[in-house]
Coordinates of C-alpha atoms and ligand atoms in Angstrom, one line a residue:
M1 CA 84.3 54.5 116.9
T2 CA 83.0 58.4 116.8
L3 CA 80.1 57.6 118.5
I4 CA 79.6 60.4 121.1
T5 CA 79.8 59.0 124.8
D6 CA 79.6 61.9 126.6
V7 CA 79.4 65.9 126.3
R8 CA 80.6 68.0 129.3
L9 CA 80.0 71.7 129.5
R10 CA 81.4 73.9 132.1
E11 CA 81.9 77.8 132.5
I12 CA 85.3 79.2 132.0
L13 CA 86.8 83.0 131.6
D14 CA 87.1 84.8 128.4
S15 CA 90.0 87.4 127.8
R16 CA 87.5 89.9 129.0
G17 CA 87.4 87.8 132.4
N18 CA 83.6 87.2 131.6
P19 CA 82.3 83.5 131.8
T20 CA 82.0 81.8 128.6
V21 CA 81.0 78.1 127.7
E22 CA 83.4 75.4 127.1
A23 CA 82.3 71.8 126.0
D24 CA 84.0 68.4 126.1
V25 CA 83.2 65.8 123.8
V26 CA 84.1 61.8 124.2
T27 CA 83.6 59.2 121.7
E28 CA 83.2 55.7 122.0
S29 CA 86.9 54.7 121.1
G30 CA 88.0 57.6 123.5
G31 CA 88.6 60.2 120.8
F32 CA 88.4 63.5 122.9
G33 CA 87.6 67.0 121.6
R34 CA 87.6 70.2 123.6
A35 CA 86.5 74.0 122.5
A36 CA 85.1 77.1 123.8
A37 CA 82.8 79.9 122.8
P38 CA 84.1 83.3 121.9
S39 CA 81.8 86.6 122.5
G40 CA 81.7 89.9 120.4
A41 CA 81.2 93.2 121.8
S42 CA 80.2 95.2 118.8
T43 CA 77.8 92.1 117.7
G44 CA 75.5 92.1 114.5
E45 CA 72.0 92.9 115.4
Y46 CA 71.0 89.7 113.3
E47 CA 73.6 87.5 115.2
A48 CA 72.5 83.9 116.4
I49 CA 72.1 84.6 120.3
E50 CA 74.2 84.4 123.1
R51 CA 72.8 83.5 126.2
P52 CA 74.2 84.1 129.7
S53 CA 76.7 81.2 130.0
G54 CA 75.1 79.2 132.8
E55 CA 71.7 79.4 131.1
A56 CA 73.0 78.4 128.1
I57 CA 74.7 75.3 129.8
A58 CA 71.4 74.4 131.5
A59 CA 69.6 74.5 128.4
A60 CA 71.9 72.6 126.4
R61 CA 72.2 69.6 129.1
E62 CA 68.4 69.4 129.1
R63 CA 67.9 69.7 125.5
A64 CA 70.9 68.8 123.6
V65 CA 73.1 66.8 125.5
P66 CA 70.5 63.6 125.8
R67 CA 70.1 63.7 121.9
L68 CA 73.8 63.7 121.2
V69 CA 75.0 60.9 123.7
G70 CA 74.9 57.6 122.3
D71 CA 73.0 58.5 119.2
A72 CA 75.5 61.2 117.3
Y73 CA 78.7 60.5 115.5
A74 CA 81.2 63.0 116.0
G75 CA 83.2 61.8 112.5
N76 CA 79.8 63.2 111.1
Q77 CA 79.9 66.8 111.6
R78 CA 76.4 67.6 109.8
E79 CA 74.6 65.2 112.0
V80 CA 75.9 66.6 115.0
D81 CA 75.3 70.1 113.9
A82 CA 71.7 69.2 112.5
I83 CA 70.8 67.6 116.1
L84 CA 72.3 71.1 118.0
R85 CA 69.6 72.5 115.6
A86 CA 66.6 70.3 116.1
A87 CA 67.3 70.1 120.0
D88 CA 66.9 74.0 120.0
G89 CA 64.3 74.4 117.9
T90 CA 64.5 78.1 116.9
D91 CA 66.7 79.7 113.7
N92 CA 68.7 81.8 116.0
F93 CA 69.6 79.3 118.8
A94 CA 67.7 81.3 121.0
E95 CA 67.1 78.1 123.4
I96 CA 70.4 76.7 123.9
G97 CA 72.1 79.6 123.0
A98 CA 74.9 80.0 120.1
N99 CA 77.4 80.1 122.8
S100 CA 76.6 76.2 123.7
A101 CA 75.9 75.1 120.0
V102 CA 79.2 76.2 118.7
A103 CA 81.5 75.0 121.9
I104 CA 80.0 71.6 121.4
S105 CA 79.9 72.0 117.5
M106 CA 83.6 72.5 117.6
A107 CA 84.3 69.9 120.5
A108 CA 82.7 67.3 118.1
A109 CA 84.9 68.2 115.2
K110 CA 88.0 68.0 117.5
A111 CA 87.0 64.6 119.0
G112 CA 86.4 63.4 115.1
A113 CA 89.7 64.5 114.3
D114 CA 91.3 62.7 117.1
V115 CA 89.5 59.3 116.6
L116 CA 90.9 59.9 112.8
G117 CA 94.4 60.8 114.1
A118 CA 94.3 63.8 111.5
P119 CA 95.0 67.3 112.5
L120 CA 91.7 69.2 112.8
F121 CA 92.4 71.3 109.5
Q122 CA 92.8 67.9 107.5
H123 CA 89.5 66.5 109.0
L124 CA 87.5 69.7 108.2
G125 CA 89.1 70.3 104.4
G126 CA 90.5 67.0 103.2
T127 CA 93.9 65.9 102.4
F128 CA 95.0 68.4 100.0
R129 CA 94.9 71.3 102.2
G130 CA 97.7 72.6 104.3
N131 CA 99.5 74.2 102.0
S132 CA 98.3 77.8 101.4
F133 CA 97.6 79.5 104.3
P134 CA 95.3 82.8 104.9
T135 CA 96.7 86.2 105.4
P136 CA 96.5 87.4 108.8
L137 CA 95.1 90.7 109.9
G138 CA 96.5 92.3 112.7
N139 CA 94.6 94.8 114.6
V140 CA 97.3 97.3 115.7
V141 CA 95.1 100.3 116.5
G142 CA 91.6 100.4 117.7
G143 CA 88.8 101.9 119.4
G144 CA 84.8 101.7 118.6
E145 CA 83.5 99.5 121.1
H146 CA 86.4 97.9 121.8
A147 CA 88.1 100.6 123.9
T148 CA 86.9 103.7 125.4
D149 CA 88.4 107.4 124.5
A150 CA 89.9 105.8 121.2
T151 CA 89.5 105.9 117.8
D152 CA 85.8 106.1 116.0
I153 CA 87.0 103.4 113.6
Q154 CA 87.1 100.3 115.5
E155 CA 90.2 98.3 114.0
F156 CA 93.2 99.6 111.9
L157 CA 94.6 96.2 110.5
A158 CA 98.0 95.5 109.1
A159 CA 97.7 93.1 106.2
P160 CA 101.0 91.6 105.3
V161 CA 99.8 90.3 102.1
G162 CA 103.8 89.9 100.6
A163 CA 104.8 87.7 103.3
P164 CA 106.5 84.6 101.9
S165 CA 105.2 82.3 104.5
V166 CA 102.6 82.4 107.2
Q167 CA 105.3 82.8 109.9
D168 CA 106.7 85.8 108.4
A169 CA 103.1 87.4 108.2
V170 CA 102.8 86.7 111.7
F171 CA 105.8 88.4 113.0
A172 CA 105.3 91.2 110.4
N173 CA 102.0 92.1 112.2
A174 CA 103.7 91.9 115.8
A175 CA 106.9 94.1 114.5
V176 CA 103.9 96.7 113.5
H177 CA 102.3 96.4 116.4
A178 CA 105.3 97.4 118.1
A179 CA 106.4 100.0 115.6
V180 CA 103.1 101.7 116.5
A181 CA 104.3 101.8 120.1
D182 CA 107.3 103.4 118.9
V183 CA 105.5 106.1 116.9
L184 CA 103.1 106.7 119.7
D185 CA 106.2 107.3 122.0
E186 CA 107.8 109.7 119.5
R187 CA 104.7 111.7 119.5
D188 CA 104.0 111.7 123.3
E189 CA 100.6 110.0 122.9
P190 CA 100.3 107.7 125.8
A191 CA 97.9 104.5 125.2
G192 CA 96.4 101.5 126.7
K193 CA 95.4 98.1 125.1
G194 CA 91.7 97.5 123.6
D195 CA 90.0 94.3 124.0
E196 CA 92.0 92.5 121.4
G197 CA 95.2 93.9 122.0
A198 CA 95.4 96.6 119.4
W199 CA 96.7 99.9 120.7
A200 CA 94.1 102.6 122.0
P201 CA 95.2 105.9 121.6
S202 CA 93.4 109.0 122.4
V203 CA 93.7 110.3 118.9
T204 CA 91.5 111.2 116.1
D205 CA 90.9 109.0 112.9
A206 CA 93.0 111.0 110.9
E207 CA 96.0 110.9 113.3
A208 CA 95.3 107.2 113.7
F209 CA 95.9 106.8 109.6
E210 CA 99.2 108.5 110.1
I211 CA 100.6 106.3 112.7
V212 CA 99.5 103.2 111.4
D213 CA 100.7 104.2 107.7
D214 CA 104.0 105.7 109.5
A215 CA 104.4 102.2 111.6
V216 CA 103.3 100.0 108.6
G217 CA 106.0 101.8 106.2
R218 CA 109.2 101.3 108.8
V219 CA 108.5 97.3 109.0
E220 CA 107.9 97.0 105.4
D221 CA 111.7 98.6 104.7
E222 CA 112.9 96.4 107.5
V223 CA 111.2 92.8 106.0
G224 CA 111.5 93.6 102.5
F225 CA 108.0 92.6 101.7
E226 CA 104.6 94.3 101.0
I227 CA 102.4 94.9 104.2
G228 CA 98.6 96.3 103.2
F229 CA 96.5 98.1 105.5
G230 CA 92.8 97.4 106.0
L231 CA 90.1 98.8 108.4
D232 CA 86.8 97.6 110.6
V233 CA 85.1 100.6 110.5
A234 CA 82.2 98.7 112.6
A235 CA 79.8 101.3 110.8
S236 CA 76.9 100.1 112.4
E237 CA 77.9 101.3 115.8
L238 CA 78.5 105.1 114.1
Y239 CA 74.8 104.6 112.5
D240 CA 72.0 106.6 114.1
A241 CA 69.1 105.3 112.4
D242 CA 66.8 107.9 113.7
A243 CA 68.7 110.9 112.0
D244 CA 70.0 108.7 109.3
E245 CA 73.8 109.6 109.8
Y246 CA 77.1 108.5 110.7
V247 CA 77.9 110.0 114.0
Y248 CA 82.0 110.6 114.2
S249 CA 83.4 112.6 117.4
D250 CA 84.2 115.6 115.0
R251 CA 81.3 115.4 112.8
T252 CA 78.7 113.6 111.1
R253 CA 78.3 112.1 107.5
S254 CA 75.3 111.4 105.5
T255 CA 75.5 108.2 103.7
D256 CA 76.7 109.5 100.7
E257 CA 79.3 111.0 102.5
Q258 CA 80.0 107.9 104.5
I259 CA 80.7 105.9 100.6
A260 CA 82.8 109.0 99.4
Y261 CA 85.0 108.8 103.0
V262 CA 85.6 105.4 102.4
A263 CA 86.3 105.6 98.9
D264 CA 88.7 108.2 99.4
L265 CA 90.5 106.2 102.0
V266 CA 90.7 103.3 99.9
S267 CA 92.4 105.4 97.5
E268 CA 94.5 107.4 99.6
Y269 CA 95.9 104.7 101.7
D270 CA 95.9 101.7 99.4
L271 CA 93.5 99.9 101.5
V272 CA 93.4 96.3 100.9
Y273 CA 90.7 95.4 103.3
V274 CA 87.6 97.5 104.5
E275 CA 85.1 95.8 106.6
D276 CA 81.8 96.8 107.9
P277 CA 82.0 100.5 106.2
L278 CA 78.2 100.7 106.5
D279 CA 75.4 100.0 108.3
E280 CA 73.9 96.2 108.5
D281 CA 70.9 97.2 107.0
D282 CA 72.0 99.4 104.0
Y283 CA 72.6 96.7 101.4
D284 CA 72.2 99.4 98.7
A285 CA 75.0 101.8 100.1
Y286 CA 77.2 98.6 100.2
A287 CA 76.5 97.7 96.3
E288 CA 77.5 101.4 95.5
L289 CA 80.4 101.5 97.4
T290 CA 81.3 98.0 96.0
D291 CA 80.7 99.2 92.8
R292 CA 83.1 102.1 93.3
T293 CA 86.0 100.3 95.0
G294 CA 85.2 96.7 94.7
D295 CA 88.3 96.4 91.9
E296 CA 90.8 97.7 94.2
T297 CA 89.8 96.3 97.7
L298 CA 87.9 93.9 99.6
I299 CA 84.6 95.1 100.8
C300 CA 83.9 92.6 103.5
G301 CA 80.5 92.0 105.6
D302 CA 80.6 91.4 109.2
D303 CA 77.7 92.7 110.9
L304 CA 76.1 92.8 107.1
F305 CA 76.0 89.2 107.0
V306 CA 76.5 87.6 110.3
T307 CA 78.1 84.6 108.6
N308 CA 74.4 83.7 107.7
V309 CA 73.7 82.3 104.2
D310 CA 70.3 84.0 103.7
R311 CA 71.8 87.5 104.3
L312 CA 74.7 86.4 102.2
R313 CA 72.4 85.5 99.2
T314 CA 70.7 89.0 99.6
G315 CA 74.3 90.7 99.4
I316 CA 75.0 88.7 96.2
D317 CA 71.7 89.1 94.5
G318 CA 72.2 93.3 95.1
G319 CA 76.1 93.2 94.4
A320 CA 76.8 94.2 98.1
A321 CA 80.7 93.7 99.3
N322 CA 82.9 91.4 98.1
A323 CA 84.1 89.5 101.1
I324 CA 82.0 88.1 104.2
L325 CA 83.7 87.6 107.4
I326 CA 82.7 84.2 109.0
K327 CA 82.4 84.1 113.0
P328 CA 81.1 80.3 113.8
N329 CA 79.7 81.8 117.0
Q330 CA 77.4 84.4 114.7
I331 CA 75.5 81.5 113.2
G332 CA 75.9 78.6 115.6
T333 CA 77.6 75.6 114.0
L334 CA 80.6 74.6 111.9
S335 CA 78.3 73.5 109.4
D336 CA 76.7 76.7 108.8
A337 CA 79.8 78.4 108.9
F338 CA 81.0 75.9 105.9
D339 CA 78.0 76.7 104.3
A340 CA 78.5 80.4 104.1
I341 CA 82.1 80.2 103.0
E342 CA 80.9 77.8 100.1
L343 CA 78.2 80.1 99.0
A344 CA 80.8 83.1 99.2
T345 CA 83.2 81.1 97.1
E346 CA 81.0 80.2 94.7
H347 CA 80.2 83.6 93.8
G348 CA 83.8 85.1 93.7
Y349 CA 83.3 86.4 97.6
E350 CA 86.4 86.0 99.5
A351 CA 86.2 84.5 103.1
V352 CA 87.8 86.1 106.1
V353 CA 87.4 83.8 109.1
S354 CA 87.8 85.9 112.2
H355 CA 88.1 85.8 116.1
R356 CA 85.7 87.8 118.5
S357 CA 86.8 90.5 121.1
G358 CA 86.1 88.3 123.4
E359 CA 88.2 85.2 123.2
T360 CA 89.9 82.2 124.4
E361 CA 93.0 80.0 123.9
D362 CA 90.5 78.0 121.6
A363 CA 92.5 77.8 118.1
T364 CA 89.6 76.1 116.0
I365 CA 89.4 79.3 113.8
A366 CA 93.2 78.6 112.5
H367 CA 91.9 75.0 111.3
L368 CA 89.0 76.3 109.8
A369 CA 90.7 79.1 107.8
V370 CA 93.4 76.5 106.7
A371 CA 90.2 73.9 105.8
T372 CA 88.9 76.1 103.6
D373 CA 91.3 78.3 102.1
A374 CA 90.4 81.5 103.3
A375 CA 92.2 84.5 101.8
F376 CA 92.3 86.3 105.1
I377 CA 92.2 85.2 109.1
K378 CA 91.4 88.2 111.5
T379 CA 92.8 87.2 114.9
G380 CA 94.5 90.2 116.5
A381 CA 98.4 90.6 116.7
V382 CA 99.4 90.2 119.9
G383 CA 98.0 88.7 123.1
G384 CA 97.8 85.2 124.7
E385 CA 93.8 84.6 123.2
R386 CA 95.3 85.8 120.0
T387 CA 98.9 84.1 119.5
A388 CA 96.8 80.8 120.1
K389 CA 95.5 80.8 116.8
L390 CA 98.6 82.6 115.2
N391 CA 101.2 80.3 116.5
E392 CA 98.9 77.2 115.7
L393 CA 98.8 78.4 112.0
I394 CA 102.7 78.5 112.2
R395 CA 102.5 74.7 114.0
I396 CA 100.1 73.8 110.7
E397 CA 102.8 75.4 108.3
D398 CA 105.6 73.6 109.8
D399 CA 103.6 70.2 109.9
A400 CA 104.0 69.9 113.7
L401 CA 100.7 68.9 114.6
Ligands
PEP501 C1 86.0 91.2 115.9 C2 85.2 92.1 116.3 O1 84.3 92.4 117.3 P1 83.6 91.6 118.1 O2 83.9 90.5 118.4 O3 83.2 92.6 119.2 O4 82.0 91.9 117.0 C3 84.6 92.5 114.6 O5 83.7 93.2 115.0 O6 85.1 92.1 113.9
MG502 MG1 83.6 93.5 112.2

C-alpha cells in the first residue's frame, strides 16, 4: 500500500523570500505527503550541504527519484532514507543537497502516515505518544545573523516551563513577545523584526537582558506560572579563530572570559537554556562550561553537534553540553535525526527540536518533537511560518488531527 509511485519536486518560497525545495510523495494506494526544506542563516560549518534549490531538485530527479519510485515503501522510513543516502553517495548530501533529501524524507513520512490514517507524530513515535509536549522556546528579541544593527547574542528566548498545557505555553510566548513591544515603546526604542519574527532593536545585549527580563516578569504575573528565559548565543558567529577571541560590538572576550560571562548570565538570570555559548570546534570549553553550569541549566549544542551522531558521540565522551538541537535539514533525513535523538536520550542529553531562520508552513517538526518526547521545541513565537508549528502542537494536544 505504501509503495511509492511518484515523487514530485518544485521550488517554492521560504519566509525570507528565497526559493526552497518542496517534495510531494504519492503511494500506490493514493497516500500523499508534502514537505518543504527550511534554510539556515547562522549555519554550522559541519552541516550537510544545502545546494541552490534548482540544482538540488535537478540532481535529486536524476539520482534519487528513479530509485524511490516503484521500489521504496513510504511506510518504511529507514529504507527511504537509506535510498536517499545511497543515491547521493556522499556523507553530507553534497550531490542531491540536504534540502532535496530532507524534503523527500519528510514527505515520505507524511505519505506513510496518510496511508495508515494516523497522525504523523503517531506514525513516527507510536501509539503511546501524544500525551506529553515539548516546552516551546519563543524567540522574542534577536540579532546576530538574523537582523542587522541589533544584539550580538542571536536569540533571547522565553521558556514557559511552568505552563499547564502546550496551548498556555504558546500563548505565553506570544504575550512575552507583545510585552517586549510595550517595554521597547516605554523606553523609546523603535524596533523592526528579525528573520524569525523576534524584535530586533538597536540595543546592547545588556539592555536586551533588562528588556526581556522585564517582559517575562510582567507576563509571569499575568499568567501565574513560571516563565524561564534562555539564549542562543550562536557564538561561532562571534568567534574570530585567528585572534582566538569572541568579538562583541563593545569588547572582545577570550575563551575563559566567554565561559565566565555565560556562567554569570546563567546565575544572574536563572537561565534555563543556553544554546551555542562557545565556538563549534571547542569541545573542551563546552565541557568546562557544562561542568560549571550543567546542574542549573541546559547547555545545548546546535552548530557544535549539527544533529550528527558522530559529533554528538565526541561531545558525550568529553562531557560537552547536556542537550542537543535537532534540525533535520542539518543532517538530511528523519532517520538520522531520530538516531541523534536516541543517542542523546540514552546518555541523558535533552533533545530540542528546532526550526531554521528560513522557514515554510511545513509543520513536520511539531510532530517530530511529540513523537520523540523532546523536552523543548524552538520554533519562534509569532509569524505564520512559526505559528504553523505552534498551532499544530495545539491541535495535537486537542486531539484534533
Ligand atoms: C534557528 C537558528 O538559526 P539558523 O536557522 O539561521 O541556523 C539557530 O541558530 O538555532
Ligand atoms: Mg542555534
